[in-house]
Amino acid sequence: RRQEGSHFGSSSRARTSQHLLRARPLTPGRAVMSQDPKAVAGLVADLKMLAAFETAADWREQKAMDSAFSALSWSDAGVKAALPEYLAASASERAKVDYAFNAMIPRPAQDIDGRQAVMHTWIKARLFSYNKEFPFQFNPYAQ
């Protein structure tokens, strides 16, 4: 039998959930992201295409490489606008973006095909646009 307020009781979970909600208030930026998850979907889709491209490159499957390269979000206006800004940014401005990118994709582009490096740069420009709108925070203790 469960005791009220015990570690396994439902009221304990409710208190924990309420604590988590209070710990991270919903800011305007987080509210927009939670209502319109296209940013996350776009990033995930691009990462999938990069993985597909790299797998096809490992197997030397040219048609699959071409297909994955073509399926990247080349028509995304937000990334198109951020690309020249990313390329012109100083090293200190790019540091957070590079850190986030390297956490997701730790291997550098291979010399098999120059398109892989182009895809890396596109994804970094996407991350740069996100960082510009919603600055990355990698310190979990920062308020």
Tab-separated table of C-alpha atoms in Angstrom:
chain	number	residue	atom	x	y	z
A	1	ARG	CA	0.000	0.000	0.000
A	2	ARG	CA	1.342	3.470	-0.921
A	3	GLN	CA	1.700	6.090	1.730
A	4	GLU	CA	0.601	9.630	1.037
A	5	GLY	CA	3.630	11.793	0.292
A	6	SER	CA	6.018	8.842	-0.013
A	7	HIS	CA	8.674	8.621	-2.679
A	8	PHE	CA	6.442	6.370	-4.758
A	9	GLY	CA	3.189	8.199	-4.138
A	10	SER	CA	1.431	10.205	-6.815
A	11	SER	CA	1.506	13.389	-4.756
A	12	SER	CA	5.299	13.188	-4.741
A	13	ARG	CA	5.312	13.105	-8.550
A	14	ALA	CA	2.902	16.027	-8.666
A	15	ARG	CA	5.149	18.070	-6.380
A	16	THR	CA	8.175	17.185	-8.532
A	17	SER	CA	6.356	18.222	-11.707
A	18	GLN	CA	5.283	21.502	-10.143
A	19	HIS	CA	8.860	22.121	-9.002
A	20	LEU	CA	10.178	21.543	-12.521
A	21	LEU	CA	7.617	23.900	-13.992
A	22	ARG	CA	8.565	26.610	-11.503
A	23	ALA	CA	12.290	26.050	-12.031
A	24	ARG	CA	12.148	26.936	-15.738
A	25	PRO	CA	9.559	29.627	-16.433
A	26	LEU	CA	8.167	29.835	-19.930
A	27	THR	CA	9.936	32.748	-21.575
A	28	PRO	CA	8.675	34.328	-24.822
A	29	GLY	CA	11.356	32.507	-26.840
A	30	ARG	CA	10.488	29.139	-25.306
A	31	ALA	CA	6.791	29.834	-25.840
A	32	VAL	CA	7.349	30.403	-29.572
A	33	MET	CA	9.502	27.279	-29.871
A	34	SER	CA	6.904	25.177	-28.063
A	35	GLN	CA	4.107	26.426	-30.320
A	36	ASP	CA	6.054	26.073	-33.579
A	37	PRO	CA	8.461	23.135	-33.509
A	38	LYS	CA	9.590	23.634	-37.124
A	39	ALA	CA	13.069	24.596	-35.951
A	40	VAL	CA	13.591	21.254	-34.250
A	41	ALA	CA	12.007	19.341	-37.116
A	42	GLY	CA	14.226	21.145	-39.640
A	43	LEU	CA	17.382	20.411	-37.674
A	44	VAL	CA	16.471	16.762	-37.183
A	45	ALA	CA	15.622	16.374	-40.880
A	46	ASP	CA	18.979	17.876	-41.888
A	47	LEU	CA	20.838	15.643	-39.436
A	48	LYS	CA	19.050	12.599	-40.873
A	49	MET	CA	20.092	13.580	-44.387
A	50	LEU	CA	23.680	14.096	-43.257
A	51	ALA	CA	23.681	10.625	-41.676
A	52	ALA	CA	22.195	9.163	-44.857
A	53	PHE	CA	24.823	10.939	-46.954
A	54	GLU	CA	27.667	9.692	-44.746
A	55	THR	CA	26.347	6.125	-44.805
A	56	ALA	CA	26.007	6.222	-48.583
A	57	ALA	CA	29.531	7.645	-48.847
A	58	ASP	CA	30.882	4.787	-46.727
A	59	TRP	CA	29.319	2.335	-49.180
A	60	ARG	CA	30.267	4.445	-52.233
A	61	GLU	CA	26.612	4.617	-53.294
A	62	GLN	CA	26.604	7.689	-55.522
A	63	LYS	CA	22.835	7.761	-56.159
A	64	ALA	CA	22.055	7.581	-52.438
A	65	MET	CA	24.617	10.340	-51.774
A	66	ASP	CA	22.988	12.525	-54.425
A	67	SER	CA	19.531	11.842	-52.999
A	68	ALA	CA	20.552	12.699	-49.421
A	69	PHE	CA	22.367	15.842	-50.568
A	70	SER	CA	19.339	17.005	-52.561
A	71	ALA	CA	16.984	16.355	-49.644
A	72	LEU	CA	18.739	18.812	-47.330
A	73	SER	CA	16.706	21.937	-46.517
A	74	TRP	CA	18.334	24.087	-49.205
A	75	SER	CA	15.152	26.151	-49.632
A	76	ASP	CA	14.933	27.206	-45.957
A	77	ALA	CA	14.933	31.017	-46.085
A	78	GLY	CA	16.084	31.380	-42.475
A	79	VAL	CA	19.196	29.319	-43.058
A	80	LYS	CA	19.865	31.051	-46.395
A	81	ALA	CA	19.828	34.407	-44.620
A	82	ALA	CA	22.032	33.148	-41.775
A	83	LEU	CA	24.670	31.542	-44.000
A	84	PRO	CA	26.561	34.733	-44.989
A	85	GLU	CA	26.295	35.985	-41.392
A	86	TYR	CA	27.740	32.732	-40.104
A	87	LEU	CA	30.596	32.802	-42.611
A	88	ALA	CA	31.389	36.437	-41.718
A	89	ALA	CA	31.124	35.925	-37.951
A	90	SER	CA	34.155	36.142	-35.713
A	91	ALA	CA	35.600	33.051	-34.072
A	92	SER	CA	34.110	34.018	-30.729
A	93	GLU	CA	30.626	34.369	-32.267
A	94	ARG	CA	30.954	30.939	-33.884
A	95	ALA	CA	32.293	29.202	-30.762
A	96	LYS	CA	28.889	28.215	-29.327
A	97	VAL	CA	27.662	27.047	-32.716
A	98	ASP	CA	30.783	24.967	-33.280
A	99	TYR	CA	30.479	23.496	-29.793
A	100	ALA	CA	26.837	22.502	-30.395
A	101	PHE	CA	27.642	21.127	-33.851
A	102	ASN	CA	30.617	19.103	-32.615
A	103	ALA	CA	28.501	17.650	-29.804
A	104	MET	CA	26.035	16.331	-32.397
A	105	ILE	CA	28.517	15.506	-35.174
A	106	PRO	CA	31.920	14.760	-33.664
A	107	ARG	CA	33.609	13.560	-36.883
A	108	PRO	CA	35.034	16.115	-39.310
A	109	ALA	CA	33.972	16.024	-42.941
A	110	GLN	CA	35.724	13.321	-44.948
A	111	ASP	CA	37.668	14.006	-48.129
A	112	ILE	CA	35.506	11.632	-50.191
A	113	ASP	CA	33.183	14.356	-51.425
A	114	GLY	CA	33.261	18.121	-50.870
A	115	ARG	CA	29.490	18.143	-50.517
A	116	GLN	CA	29.745	16.743	-46.991
A	117	ALA	CA	31.647	19.860	-45.895
A	118	VAL	CA	28.956	21.990	-47.562
A	119	MET	CA	26.282	20.117	-45.605
A	120	HIS	CA	28.232	20.691	-42.375
A	121	THR	CA	28.407	24.416	-43.106
A	122	TRP	CA	24.661	24.527	-43.862
A	123	ILE	CA	23.803	22.856	-40.553
A	124	LYS	CA	26.167	25.211	-38.717
A	125	ALA	CA	24.394	28.161	-40.359
A	126	ARG	CA	21.090	26.711	-39.137
A	127	LEU	CA	22.473	26.478	-35.603
A	128	PHE	CA	23.861	30.018	-35.930
A	129	SER	CA	20.373	31.312	-36.766
A	130	TYR	CA	18.933	29.487	-33.734
A	131	ASN	CA	21.668	30.845	-31.481
A	132	LYS	CA	20.960	34.353	-32.735
A	133	GLU	CA	17.259	34.088	-31.882
A	134	PHE	CA	17.548	31.894	-28.788
A	135	PRO	CA	21.099	32.085	-27.371
A	136	PHE	CA	22.492	28.690	-26.450
A	137	GLN	CA	23.170	28.058	-22.783
A	138	PHE	CA	25.431	25.113	-22.092
A	139	ASN	CA	25.741	25.733	-18.351
A	140	PRO	CA	22.844	23.939	-16.623
A	141	TYR	CA	23.359	26.071	-13.509
A	142	ALA	CA	23.017	29.432	-15.279
A	143	GLN	CA	19.814	31.302	-14.555
